[in-house]
Coordinates of C-alpha atoms in Angstrom, one line a residue:
M1 CA -24.2 0.3 93.3
L2 CA -25.7 -3.0 92.1
E3 CA -25.6 -4.7 88.7
A4 CA -27.0 -7.9 90.1
T5 CA -30.7 -7.3 90.1
L6 CA -31.7 -8.1 86.6
Y7 CA -34.8 -8.9 84.6
R8 CA -35.3 -11.0 81.5
G9 CA -37.1 -9.6 78.5
S10 CA -36.5 -6.2 77.0
P11 CA -39.0 -3.3 77.3
G12 CA -41.0 -2.8 74.1
W13 CA -39.2 0.4 73.1
L14 CA -35.7 -1.0 73.3
P15 CA -34.0 -1.9 70.0
C16 CA -32.8 -5.4 69.5
F17 CA -29.8 -5.9 67.3
R18 CA -26.5 -7.8 67.5
P19 CA -23.3 -6.6 65.9
A20 CA -21.2 -8.9 63.7
P21 CA -18.8 -11.1 65.6
S22 CA -15.5 -9.5 66.6
K23 CA -12.3 -11.0 65.2
M24 CA -10.1 -10.3 68.2
C25 CA -9.8 -11.1 71.9
Q26 CA -12.2 -8.9 73.9
L27 CA -11.6 -6.7 76.9
L28 CA -14.0 -5.5 79.6
G29 CA -13.1 -3.0 82.3
M30 CA -15.0 -1.1 85.0
N31 CA -13.9 1.9 87.1
C32 CA -16.3 3.2 89.7
A33 CA -16.7 6.0 92.2
A34 CA -18.0 3.4 94.8
P35 CA -17.6 -0.4 94.9
T36 CA -19.9 -1.9 92.3
D37 CA -20.5 -5.4 91.1
V38 CA -20.0 -6.3 87.4
T39 CA -22.6 -9.0 87.2
F40 CA -24.8 -7.4 84.5
S41 CA -21.9 -6.4 82.1
F42 CA -20.1 -9.7 82.7
T43 CA -23.2 -11.7 81.8
G44 CA -23.2 -10.2 78.3
F45 CA -19.5 -10.3 78.0
A46 CA -19.1 -14.0 79.0
A47 CA -21.6 -14.9 76.3
R48 CA -19.1 -13.8 73.7
G49 CA -16.7 -16.5 74.8
G50 CA -18.2 -19.2 72.6
L51 CA -21.9 -18.4 72.4
T52 CA -22.5 -15.1 70.6
D53 CA -18.9 -14.8 69.5
H54 CA -15.9 -17.1 69.0
H55 CA -13.5 -16.2 71.8
A56 CA -13.4 -19.7 73.2
D57 CA -9.7 -20.0 74.2
G58 CA -9.9 -19.0 77.9
W59 CA -11.1 -16.1 80.0
G60 CA -10.3 -14.3 83.2
I61 CA -11.5 -11.6 85.5
A62 CA -9.9 -9.6 88.4
F63 CA -11.6 -7.6 91.1
F64 CA -9.6 -5.1 93.1
E65 CA -10.2 -4.7 96.8
D66 CA -8.0 -1.8 97.8
K67 CA -4.4 -2.8 96.9
A68 CA -5.0 -6.5 96.4
C69 CA -7.4 -8.3 94.1
R70 CA -9.3 -11.5 93.5
L71 CA -8.2 -13.2 90.3
F72 CA -10.2 -15.9 88.4
V73 CA -8.8 -17.4 85.2
D74 CA -9.8 -20.5 83.2
H75 CA -8.6 -22.0 79.9
Q76 CA -12.2 -23.1 79.1
A77 CA -14.6 -20.9 77.1
S78 CA -16.4 -18.4 79.3
A79 CA -19.8 -19.2 77.8
T80 CA -19.6 -22.8 79.3
S81 CA -17.2 -22.4 82.2
P82 CA -18.6 -23.3 85.6
L83 CA -16.3 -20.7 87.1
A84 CA -17.7 -18.0 84.9
E85 CA -21.2 -19.1 85.9
M86 CA -20.2 -18.6 89.6
V87 CA -18.8 -15.1 88.8
K88 CA -22.1 -14.2 87.2
R89 CA -24.1 -15.3 90.3
Y90 CA -21.7 -13.9 92.9
P91 CA -21.8 -10.1 93.0
I92 CA -18.3 -9.2 94.0
K93 CA -18.1 -5.4 94.5
S94 CA -15.0 -3.5 93.3
K95 CA -13.9 0.0 92.2
N96 CA -11.7 -1.5 89.5
T97 CA -12.4 -4.7 87.5
I98 CA -10.8 -6.1 84.4
A99 CA -12.0 -9.1 82.4
H100 CA -10.7 -10.7 79.2
I101 CA -12.0 -13.4 76.8
R102 CA -9.3 -14.9 74.6
K103 CA -9.0 -15.7 70.9
A104 CA -5.4 -17.1 70.9
T105 CA -2.9 -15.7 68.5
Q106 CA 0.3 -16.6 70.4
G107 CA 0.7 -19.3 73.1
H108 CA -1.3 -22.5 73.6
I109 CA -4.7 -22.7 75.3
L110 CA -3.3 -23.1 78.8
L111 CA -4.1 -21.6 82.2
E112 CA -0.8 -19.7 82.3
N113 CA -1.7 -17.9 79.0
S114 CA -5.1 -16.7 80.3
H115 CA -5.5 -13.0 81.0
P116 CA -5.6 -10.9 83.1
F117 CA -2.0 -11.3 84.4
M118 CA -1.0 -10.1 87.8
R119 CA 2.2 -8.7 89.2
E120 CA 3.3 -6.7 92.4
L121 CA 4.8 -3.2 92.2
W122 CA 5.2 -0.8 95.1
G123 CA 3.3 -3.1 97.5
R124 CA 0.2 -3.2 95.3
H125 CA -1.2 -5.8 92.8
W126 CA -1.2 -4.7 89.2
I127 CA -3.5 -6.3 86.6
F128 CA -3.1 -6.3 82.9
A129 CA -5.1 -7.7 79.9
H130 CA -4.3 -7.3 76.2
N131 CA -6.1 -7.5 72.9
G132 CA -4.0 -7.6 69.8
D133 CA -0.9 -9.2 68.3
L134 CA 2.7 -8.0 68.8
Q135 CA 4.5 -9.6 65.9
E136 CA 8.0 -11.0 66.7
Y137 CA 8.0 -9.2 70.0
E138 CA 11.0 -10.5 72.0
P139 CA 11.9 -7.8 74.6
D140 CA 15.2 -8.1 76.5
L141 CA 14.2 -9.1 80.0
D142 CA 17.6 -10.1 81.2
G143 CA 18.1 -8.5 84.6
S144 CA 14.4 -7.7 84.9
V145 CA 12.5 -8.4 88.1
Y146 CA 9.5 -9.5 85.9
H147 CA 9.4 -12.5 83.7
P148 CA 6.5 -14.2 81.9
V149 CA 5.1 -17.5 83.2
G150 CA 3.3 -18.3 79.9
T151 CA 4.2 -17.9 76.3
T152 CA 2.1 -14.9 75.1
D153 CA 3.3 -11.6 73.7
S154 CA 0.8 -10.0 76.1
E155 CA 2.5 -11.2 79.2
K156 CA 5.9 -10.1 77.8
A157 CA 4.5 -6.6 77.2
F158 CA 3.2 -6.5 80.8
C159 CA 6.6 -7.4 82.2
V160 CA 8.1 -4.6 80.1
L161 CA 5.6 -2.1 81.5
M162 CA 6.1 -3.2 85.1
Q163 CA 9.9 -3.1 84.8
G164 CA 9.8 0.3 83.1
L165 CA 7.7 1.7 85.9
R166 CA 9.9 0.2 88.5
E167 CA 13.0 1.7 87.0
A168 CA 11.5 5.1 86.5
F169 CA 10.2 5.3 90.1
P170 CA 12.5 3.0 92.2
G171 CA 11.5 4.3 95.6
A172 CA 7.7 4.5 95.6
Q173 CA 4.7 5.1 93.4
P174 CA 4.6 8.7 92.1
P175 CA 1.4 10.8 91.9
L176 CA -1.1 9.4 89.3
P177 CA -0.4 12.2 86.7
E178 CA 3.3 11.3 86.7
L179 CA 2.5 7.6 86.6
F180 CA 0.2 8.2 83.6
E181 CA 2.9 10.0 81.7
R182 CA 5.3 7.2 82.1
V183 CA 2.7 4.6 81.1
G184 CA 2.3 6.6 77.9
E185 CA 6.0 6.6 77.2
L186 CA 6.3 2.9 77.7
T187 CA 3.2 2.2 75.6
R188 CA 4.6 4.3 72.7
D189 CA 7.6 1.9 72.5
I190 CA 5.5 -1.3 72.6
T191 CA 2.8 -0.2 70.1
D192 CA 5.5 0.1 67.4
H193 CA 5.4 -3.8 67.4
G194 CA 1.7 -4.2 66.5
V195 CA -1.8 -4.1 67.8
F196 CA -1.7 -3.1 71.5
N197 CA -5.2 -2.6 73.0
F198 CA -4.9 -3.1 76.7
L199 CA -6.4 -2.5 80.1
M200 CA -4.3 -2.1 83.3
S201 CA -5.0 -1.2 86.9
N202 CA -3.3 -0.9 90.3
G203 CA -6.6 -0.5 92.1
Q204 CA -6.4 3.3 92.2
A205 CA -7.0 4.0 88.5
L206 CA -7.7 2.1 85.3
F207 CA -5.5 2.7 82.2
A208 CA -7.0 1.9 78.8
H209 CA -5.1 2.1 75.5
C210 CA -6.5 1.7 72.0
S211 CA -4.6 0.8 68.9
T212 CA -7.6 -0.3 66.9
R213 CA -10.9 -0.8 68.7
L214 CA -12.1 0.1 72.2
H215 CA -15.3 1.8 73.5
Y216 CA -16.4 3.3 76.8
L217 CA -19.4 4.9 78.5
V218 CA -19.9 6.7 81.8
R219 CA -23.1 5.9 83.7
R220 CA -24.1 8.7 86.1
W221 CA -27.1 10.3 87.7
P222 CA -29.9 10.2 86.5
F223 CA -29.5 6.5 85.7
S224 CA -31.8 4.6 83.4
T225 CA -32.4 1.1 82.0
A226 CA -29.7 -0.8 80.1
H227 CA -30.3 -3.7 77.8
L228 CA -27.5 -6.2 76.8
V229 CA -26.6 -6.9 73.2
D230 CA -25.7 -10.5 73.8
E231 CA -28.6 -11.6 76.0
D232 CA -32.2 -10.4 76.4
L233 CA -31.4 -9.0 79.8
S234 CA -32.1 -5.6 81.3
I235 CA -31.5 -3.7 84.5
D236 CA -33.0 -0.4 85.7
F237 CA -30.0 1.2 87.4
A238 CA -32.2 4.1 88.7
K239 CA -33.7 1.7 91.3
Y240 CA -30.3 0.8 92.9
T241 CA -28.2 4.0 92.6
T242 CA -27.6 7.3 94.3
P243 CA -26.5 10.7 92.8
E244 CA -23.0 10.0 94.0
D245 CA -22.7 6.8 92.0
R246 CA -20.7 6.9 88.8
V247 CA -19.4 4.0 86.7
A248 CA -17.1 3.9 83.6
V249 CA -17.4 0.8 81.5
I250 CA -14.8 0.0 78.9
A251 CA -15.2 -2.7 76.3
T252 CA -13.8 -3.8 72.9
Q253 CA -17.4 -3.8 71.5
P254 CA -20.4 -2.1 73.2
L255 CA -22.2 -4.4 75.6
T256 CA -25.6 -2.6 75.5
D257 CA -27.8 -1.6 72.6
N258 CA -29.7 1.4 74.2
E259 CA -26.8 3.5 75.6
I260 CA -24.4 5.8 73.9
W261 CA -20.9 4.4 73.7
T262 CA -17.9 6.5 72.8
S263 CA -15.2 5.1 70.5
F264 CA -11.6 5.5 71.5
E265 CA -9.5 7.2 68.8
P266 CA -6.7 4.9 67.6
G267 CA -3.7 5.7 69.7
E268 CA -5.7 7.1 72.6
L269 CA -4.6 6.3 76.2
I270 CA -7.1 7.2 78.9
M271 CA -6.8 7.1 82.7
F272 CA -10.1 6.5 84.4
Q273 CA -10.5 7.4 88.1
C274 CA -13.6 7.5 90.3
G275 CA -15.8 6.4 87.4
D276 CA -14.9 9.1 84.9
V277 CA -12.1 10.2 82.5
A278 CA -9.3 11.7 84.6
A279 CA -6.6 12.2 81.9
R280 CA -6.0 11.3 78.2
M281 CA -3.2 11.5 75.7
Q282 CA -2.6 10.5 72.1
I283 CA 0.1 8.1 71.1
P284 CA 1.2 7.7 67.5
V285 CA -0.1 4.5 65.8
P286 CA 2.1 2.8 63.2
E287 CA 0.7 2.8 59.7
C288 CA 0.7 -1.0 59.5
V289 CA -1.6 -1.1 62.6
L290 CA -4.0 1.5 61.1
E291 CA -4.1 -0.6 57.9
K292 CA -5.3 -3.5 60.1
L293 CA -8.0 -1.3 61.5
R294 CA -9.1 -0.4 57.9
N295 CA -8.8 -4.0 56.7
P296 CA -9.3 -6.6 59.6
A297 CA -8.4 -9.4 57.1
L298 CA -4.8 -8.3 57.5
D299 CA -4.8 -8.7 61.3
A300 CA -3.0 -11.8 62.4
S301 CA -5.3 -12.0 65.4
A302 CA -8.4 -12.3 63.1
S303 CA -10.1 -15.5 62.2
A304 CA -13.4 -16.5 60.6
P305 CA -16.3 -16.0 63.0
C306 CA -18.0 -19.2 64.2
G307 CA -21.8 -19.4 63.6
T308 CA -22.6 -21.7 66.5
Q309 CA -21.4 -22.4 70.0
H310 CA -20.1 -25.8 69.0
A311 CA -18.1 -24.4 66.1
A312 CA -16.6 -21.7 68.4
L313 CA -15.5 -24.3 70.9
A314 CA -14.0 -26.5 68.1
A315 CA -11.6 -23.7 67.2
G316 CA -9.1 -25.0 69.7
A317 CA -9.7 -28.7 68.9
D318 CA -6.3 -29.1 67.2
D319 CA -4.4 -27.8 70.3
D320 CA -2.7 -30.5 72.3
S321 CA -3.5 -28.9 75.6
D322 CA -6.3 -29.9 78.0
D323 CA -9.0 -27.6 76.7
S324 CA -12.0 -29.9 76.4
I325 CA -15.4 -28.6 77.2
D326 CA -18.4 -30.5 78.7
F327 CA -21.7 -29.5 77.0

């Protein structure tokens, strides 16, 4: 299935609106029945990294190819990153893709703090990206196989997830239903510390957890035209798909304005496989996190939206790291 064949200009019947800027990092995931490129979705998503939204503190994307993946990360804003431009023009096909644009809450604007993060478990790569803020989260990683390279709460949480899975199943990976149950147990412990929206994949399935905000849609036959929220860009999927194609797209905020997106319930953990929902469970959400959902001004990961690309990029100007952007 292709996302790469696009056309500019929306058909006359399509609505044209843009939601208010998000006050968090943003996540994008894609799980497919057949290898599919993410060019269309990533084009809109990348614009939120400093152009239509203020997530200018780095970005990254990972494409699985069987048990290994291609990982691209950059501490520059995705809206102006030459590497992001390459990804938009190079249709890499994958059954599982995870991308992230960062609005820093913990850790400097450095390459080692850019999501997604990658680790090995049971002879496969695992990829993880997080949106939220885990206050005063200092897990005990003494004796752990996994340790953070950077300084984010996100990478610490990923190390805890990986170590927990490794200890629960020391010999080999269990069947996916058992794996899903253990992911849920580990997630329950971490979410007590704050906002823990995340995407994680081992190339076989994609796990998505929502503390506050996350949306998804499943594209299936018969396919139709989709139009991006963040760019005047459309694609007619019906021209490039078959009845066997099926794609689940997960995003913090909907990427298109003419498709029906489903909101995750707070605390919902979903496993996507072969482009559809394979399993789901509900995990209790602390009241303090629900209060942040009701009142985003209480969220430590929130900041005032920037009205222009220049203002968005200037958000990191006081950081002492090498995060300059060429216009």
